[in-house]
Amino acid sequence: MRAKITYAITAAVLVVYFVLAGDRGIMLIRHGTALTITFGVAVLILPVIGVWFLWANTRFVRKANRLAELLEAEGGLPVDELRRDEHGRIDRDSADEVFARRRAETEDAPGDWRCWFRLAVAYRDARDTPRARKAMQRAIALHEGRPVPA
């Protein structure tokens, strides 16, 4: 729940920033000189990119959460079996052990979105965020029946 609140606050702050930046871009364009129009257009491009990025990430998170809900309803969510140090951080060797099992599971059933979801969690636990995101994207694509690159 804490992550959802943080995400919502961050998204709200970004939206306020996009509105303010867009307003400044329009002000620059209205000034009417070649230089201010150029800067105004450049300033307007940033909020457009930001809105797209925020929308894409929000959509990704919603889809991943939906898969988590489905997996939880099936009783297939991965159990937290990781060892942690005295500060609560995940032990790297423990994460590597779980990751090896999840990778083998996914290699045995490459078309099962559930395996890819659990692999994404293992990647995240192993602190490999880019691969975690790719594995989750694959799980989403498999669940939606979209083609998945080999």
PDB file of N, CA and C in Angstrom, residues 9-21 51 54:
ATOM      1  N   ILE A   9       1.396   9.984  -5.234  1.00  0.00           N
ATOM      2  CA  ILE A   9       1.927  11.314  -4.909  1.00  0.00           C
ATOM      3  C   ILE A   9       2.919  11.766  -5.976  1.00  0.00           C
ATOM      4  N   THR A  10       3.805  10.880  -6.376  1.00  0.00           N
ATOM      5  CA  THR A  10       4.784  11.215  -7.415  1.00  0.00           C
ATOM      6  C   THR A  10       4.082  11.570  -8.725  1.00  0.00           C
ATOM      7  N   ALA A  11       3.076  10.792  -9.092  1.00  0.00           N
ATOM      8  CA  ALA A  11       2.328  11.072 -10.322  1.00  0.00           C
ATOM      9  C   ALA A  11       1.629  12.424 -10.240  1.00  0.00           C
ATOM     10  N   ALA A  12       1.041  12.734  -9.093  1.00  0.00           N
ATOM     11  CA  ALA A  12       0.362  14.030  -8.923  1.00  0.00           C
ATOM     12  C   ALA A  12       1.348  15.188  -9.039  1.00  0.00           C
ATOM     13  N   VAL A  13       2.508  15.034  -8.436  1.00  0.00           N
ATOM     14  CA  VAL A  13       3.531  16.081  -8.526  1.00  0.00           C
ATOM     15  C   VAL A  13       3.986  16.255  -9.976  1.00  0.00           C
ATOM     16  N   LEU A  14       4.151  15.161 -10.687  1.00  0.00           N
ATOM     17  CA  LEU A  14       4.547  15.239 -12.094  1.00  0.00           C
ATOM     18  C   LEU A  14       3.478  15.934 -12.933  1.00  0.00           C
ATOM     19  N   VAL A  15       2.219  15.632 -12.681  1.00  0.00           N
ATOM     20  CA  VAL A  15       1.144  16.277 -13.432  1.00  0.00           C
ATOM     21  C   VAL A  15       1.167  17.786 -13.193  1.00  0.00           C
ATOM     22  N   VAL A  16       1.358  18.200 -11.941  1.00  0.00           N
ATOM     23  CA  VAL A  16       1.461  19.638 -11.639  1.00  0.00           C
ATOM     24  C   VAL A  16       2.641  20.241 -12.396  1.00  0.00           C
ATOM     25  N   TYR A  17       3.771  19.554 -12.397  1.00  0.00           N
ATOM     26  CA  TYR A  17       4.939  20.033 -13.135  1.00  0.00           C
ATOM     27  C   TYR A  17       4.627  20.153 -14.626  1.00  0.00           C
ATOM     28  N   PHE A  18       3.947  19.142 -15.197  1.00  0.00           N
ATOM     29  CA  PHE A  18       3.618  19.175 -16.617  1.00  0.00           C
ATOM     30  C   PHE A  18       2.727  20.373 -16.937  1.00  0.00           C
ATOM     31  N   VAL A  19       1.773  20.663 -16.082  1.00  0.00           N
ATOM     32  CA  VAL A  19       0.886  21.809 -16.299  1.00  0.00           C
ATOM     33  C   VAL A  19       1.687  23.118 -16.240  1.00  0.00           C
ATOM     34  N   LEU A  20       2.546  23.235 -15.234  1.00  0.00           N
ATOM     35  CA  LEU A  20       3.357  24.452 -15.109  1.00  0.00           C
ATOM     36  C   LEU A  20       4.309  24.621 -16.294  1.00  0.00           C
ATOM     37  N   ALA A  21       4.951  23.545 -16.693  1.00  0.00           N
ATOM     38  CA  ALA A  21       5.878  23.621 -17.834  1.00  0.00           C
ATOM     39  C   ALA A  21       5.115  23.937 -19.112  1.00  0.00           C
ATOM     40  N   VAL A  51       4.089  13.007 -19.996  1.00  0.00           N
ATOM     41  CA  VAL A  51       2.738  12.429 -19.889  1.00  0.00           C
ATOM     42  C   VAL A  51       2.723  11.033 -20.502  1.00  0.00           C
ATOM     43  N   LEU A  54       4.542   8.692 -18.070  1.00  0.00           N
ATOM     44  CA  LEU A  54       3.713   8.427 -16.898  1.00  0.00           C
ATOM     45  C   LEU A  54       2.566   7.491 -17.246  1.00  0.00           C
TER      46      LEU A  54
END
